[in-house]
PDB file of C-alpha atoms in Angstrom:
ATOM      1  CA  UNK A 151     -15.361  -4.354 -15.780  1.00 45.00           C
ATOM      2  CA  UNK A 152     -11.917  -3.807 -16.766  1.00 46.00           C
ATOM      3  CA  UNK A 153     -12.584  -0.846 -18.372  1.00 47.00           C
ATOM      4  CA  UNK A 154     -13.589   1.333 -15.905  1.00 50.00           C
ATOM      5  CA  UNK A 155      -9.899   1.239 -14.862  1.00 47.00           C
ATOM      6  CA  UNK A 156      -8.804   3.506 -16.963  1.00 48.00           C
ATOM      7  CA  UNK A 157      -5.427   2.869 -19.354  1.00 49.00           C
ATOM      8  CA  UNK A 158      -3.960   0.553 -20.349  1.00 51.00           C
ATOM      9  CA  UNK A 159      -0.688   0.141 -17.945  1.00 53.00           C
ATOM     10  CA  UNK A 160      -3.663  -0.161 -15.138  1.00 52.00           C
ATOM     11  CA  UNK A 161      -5.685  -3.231 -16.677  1.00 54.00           C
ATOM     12  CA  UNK A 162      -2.066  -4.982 -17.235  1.00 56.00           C
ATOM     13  CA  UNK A 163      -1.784  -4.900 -13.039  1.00 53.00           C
ATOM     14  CA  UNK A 164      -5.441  -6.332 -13.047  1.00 56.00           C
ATOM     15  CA  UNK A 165      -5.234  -8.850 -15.925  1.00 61.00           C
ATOM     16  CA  UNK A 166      -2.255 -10.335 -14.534  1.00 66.00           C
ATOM     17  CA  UNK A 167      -2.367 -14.271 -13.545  1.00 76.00           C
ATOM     18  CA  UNK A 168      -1.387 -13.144  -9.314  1.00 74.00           C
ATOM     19  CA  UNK A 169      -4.623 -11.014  -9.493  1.00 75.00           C
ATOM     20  CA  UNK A 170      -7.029 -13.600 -11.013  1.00 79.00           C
ATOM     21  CA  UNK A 171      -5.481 -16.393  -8.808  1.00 82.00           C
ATOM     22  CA  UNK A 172      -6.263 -14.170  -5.922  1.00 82.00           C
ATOM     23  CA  UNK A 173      -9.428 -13.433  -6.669  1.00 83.00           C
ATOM     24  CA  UNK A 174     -10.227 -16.995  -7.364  1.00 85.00           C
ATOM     25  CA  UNK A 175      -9.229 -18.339  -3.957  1.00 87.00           C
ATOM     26  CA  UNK A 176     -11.147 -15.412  -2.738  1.00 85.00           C
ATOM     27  CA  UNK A 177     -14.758 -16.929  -4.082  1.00 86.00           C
ATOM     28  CA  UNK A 178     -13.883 -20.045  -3.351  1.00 86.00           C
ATOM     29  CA  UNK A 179     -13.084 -18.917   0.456  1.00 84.00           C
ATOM     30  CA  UNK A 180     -16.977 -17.465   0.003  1.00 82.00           C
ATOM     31  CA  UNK A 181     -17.901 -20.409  -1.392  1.00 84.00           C
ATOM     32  CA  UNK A 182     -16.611 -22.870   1.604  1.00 84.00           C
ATOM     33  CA  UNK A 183     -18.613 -21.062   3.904  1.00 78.00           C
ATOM     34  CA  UNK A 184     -21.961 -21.852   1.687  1.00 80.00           C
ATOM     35  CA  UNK A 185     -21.279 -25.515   1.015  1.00 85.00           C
ATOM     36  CA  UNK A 186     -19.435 -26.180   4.242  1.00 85.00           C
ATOM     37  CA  UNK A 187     -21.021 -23.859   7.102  1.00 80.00           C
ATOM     38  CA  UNK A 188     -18.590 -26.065   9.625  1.00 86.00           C
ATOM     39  CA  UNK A 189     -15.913 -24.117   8.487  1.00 83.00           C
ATOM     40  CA  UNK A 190     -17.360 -20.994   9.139  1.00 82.00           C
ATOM     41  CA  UNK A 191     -18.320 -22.470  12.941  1.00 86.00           C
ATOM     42  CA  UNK A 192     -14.394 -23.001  13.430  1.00 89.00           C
ATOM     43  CA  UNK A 193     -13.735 -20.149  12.553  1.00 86.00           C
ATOM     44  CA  UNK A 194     -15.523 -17.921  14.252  1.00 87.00           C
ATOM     45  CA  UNK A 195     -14.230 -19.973  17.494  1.00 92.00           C
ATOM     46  CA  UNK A 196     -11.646 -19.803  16.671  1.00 91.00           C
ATOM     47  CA  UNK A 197     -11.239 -16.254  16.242  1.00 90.00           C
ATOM     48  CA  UNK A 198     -13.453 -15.955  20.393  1.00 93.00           C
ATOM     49  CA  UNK A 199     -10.476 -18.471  21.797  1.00 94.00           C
ATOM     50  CA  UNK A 200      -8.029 -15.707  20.438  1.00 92.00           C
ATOM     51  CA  UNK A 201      -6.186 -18.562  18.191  1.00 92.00           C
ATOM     52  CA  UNK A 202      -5.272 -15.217  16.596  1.00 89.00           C
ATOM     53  CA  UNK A 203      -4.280 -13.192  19.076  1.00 89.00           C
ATOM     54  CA  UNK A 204      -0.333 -14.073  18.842  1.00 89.00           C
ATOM     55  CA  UNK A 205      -0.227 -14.337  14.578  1.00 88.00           C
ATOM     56  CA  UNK A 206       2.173 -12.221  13.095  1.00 87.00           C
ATOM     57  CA  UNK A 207       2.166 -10.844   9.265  1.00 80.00           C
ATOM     58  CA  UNK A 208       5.095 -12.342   7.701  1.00 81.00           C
ATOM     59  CA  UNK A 209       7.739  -9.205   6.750  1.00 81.00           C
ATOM     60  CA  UNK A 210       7.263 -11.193   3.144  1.00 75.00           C
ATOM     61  CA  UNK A 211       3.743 -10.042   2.760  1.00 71.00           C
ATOM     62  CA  UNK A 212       4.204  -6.675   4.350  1.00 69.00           C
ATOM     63  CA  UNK A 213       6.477  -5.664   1.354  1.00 69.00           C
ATOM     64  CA  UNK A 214       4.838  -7.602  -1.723  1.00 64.00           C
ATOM     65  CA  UNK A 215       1.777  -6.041  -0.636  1.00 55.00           C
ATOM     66  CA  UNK A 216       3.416  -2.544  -0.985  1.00 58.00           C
ATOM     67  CA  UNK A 217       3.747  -3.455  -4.654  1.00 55.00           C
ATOM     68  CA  UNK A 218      -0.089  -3.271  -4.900  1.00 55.00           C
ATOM     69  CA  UNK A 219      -0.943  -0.519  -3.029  1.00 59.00           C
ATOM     70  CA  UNK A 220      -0.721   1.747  -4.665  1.00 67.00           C
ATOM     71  CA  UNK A 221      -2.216   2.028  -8.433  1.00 70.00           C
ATOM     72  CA  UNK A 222      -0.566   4.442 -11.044  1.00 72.00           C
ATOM     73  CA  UNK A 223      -3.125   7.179 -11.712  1.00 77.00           C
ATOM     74  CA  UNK A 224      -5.947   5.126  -9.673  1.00 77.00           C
ATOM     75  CA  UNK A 225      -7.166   7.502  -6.552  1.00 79.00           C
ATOM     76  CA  UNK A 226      -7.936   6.332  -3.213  1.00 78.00           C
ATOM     77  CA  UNK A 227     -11.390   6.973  -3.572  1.00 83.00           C
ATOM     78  CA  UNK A 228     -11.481   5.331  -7.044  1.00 83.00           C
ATOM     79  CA  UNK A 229      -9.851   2.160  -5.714  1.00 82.00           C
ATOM     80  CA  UNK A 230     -12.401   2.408  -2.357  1.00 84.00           C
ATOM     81  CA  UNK A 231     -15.120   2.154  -5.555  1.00 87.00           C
ATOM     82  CA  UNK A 232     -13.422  -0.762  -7.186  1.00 85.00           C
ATOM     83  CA  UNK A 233     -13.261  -2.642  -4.219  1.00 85.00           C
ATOM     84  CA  UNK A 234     -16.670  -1.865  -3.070  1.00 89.00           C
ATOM     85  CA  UNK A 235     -17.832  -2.874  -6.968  1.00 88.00           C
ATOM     86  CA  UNK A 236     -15.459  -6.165  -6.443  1.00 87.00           C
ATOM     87  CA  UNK A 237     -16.983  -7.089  -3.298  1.00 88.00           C
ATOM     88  CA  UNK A 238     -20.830  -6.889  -5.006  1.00 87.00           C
ATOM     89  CA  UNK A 239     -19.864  -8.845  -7.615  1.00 85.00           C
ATOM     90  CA  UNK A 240     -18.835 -11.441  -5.969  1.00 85.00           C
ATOM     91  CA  UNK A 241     -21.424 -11.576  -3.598  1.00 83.00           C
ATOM     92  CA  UNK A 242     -23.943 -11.737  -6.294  1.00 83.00           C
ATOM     93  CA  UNK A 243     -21.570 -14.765  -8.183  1.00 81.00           C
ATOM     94  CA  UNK A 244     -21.777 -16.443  -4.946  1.00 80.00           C
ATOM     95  CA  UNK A 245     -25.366 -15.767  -3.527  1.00 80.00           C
ATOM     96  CA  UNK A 246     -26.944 -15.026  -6.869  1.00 76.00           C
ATOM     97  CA  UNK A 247     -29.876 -12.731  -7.596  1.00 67.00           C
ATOM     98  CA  UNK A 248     -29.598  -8.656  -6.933  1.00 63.00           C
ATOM     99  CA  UNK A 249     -27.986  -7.911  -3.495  1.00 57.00           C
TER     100      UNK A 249
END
């Protein structure tokens, strides 16, 4: 998968251990919600009580994630692709079988 981004300088940014770690948590977020369909039950009422409503971004996130988005020589469109390529993949890690 990695190659499809291109040079080199670009697969450092994805190979790096932030980027793996995030994607980890990310499937095992997925994951909870299979093995643990309570969780997804809070959270959705959660989210209709507006627990949410009042939650700010910390100013902390706002500027790491600046560092990320944008990707030397990757184009919007190309990193709409990855994403949308990400997002299958781990929907077929997590529900197997062709989605």
């Amino acid at each position: 998968m990695l190659s499809s981004f291109g040079d080199k300088d670009t697969k450092k940014i994805w190979e790096g251990e932030r980027v793996k770690n995030f994607f980890r948590n990310l499937i095992n977020f997925f994951k909870s919600f299979v093995t643990k369909p309570s969780l997804k039950n809070e959270l959705f009422k959660a989210i209709e009580a507006g627990s949410f409503k009042k939650a700010v971004v910390a100013e902390k996130f706002k500027t790491e994630a600046a560092e990320y988005s944008k990707i030397p020589g990757v184009s919007e469109t190309q990193a709409f692709e990855y994403v949308e390529d990400i997002t299958v993949r781990i929907a077929q890690f997590i529900f197997g079988g062709n989605i």
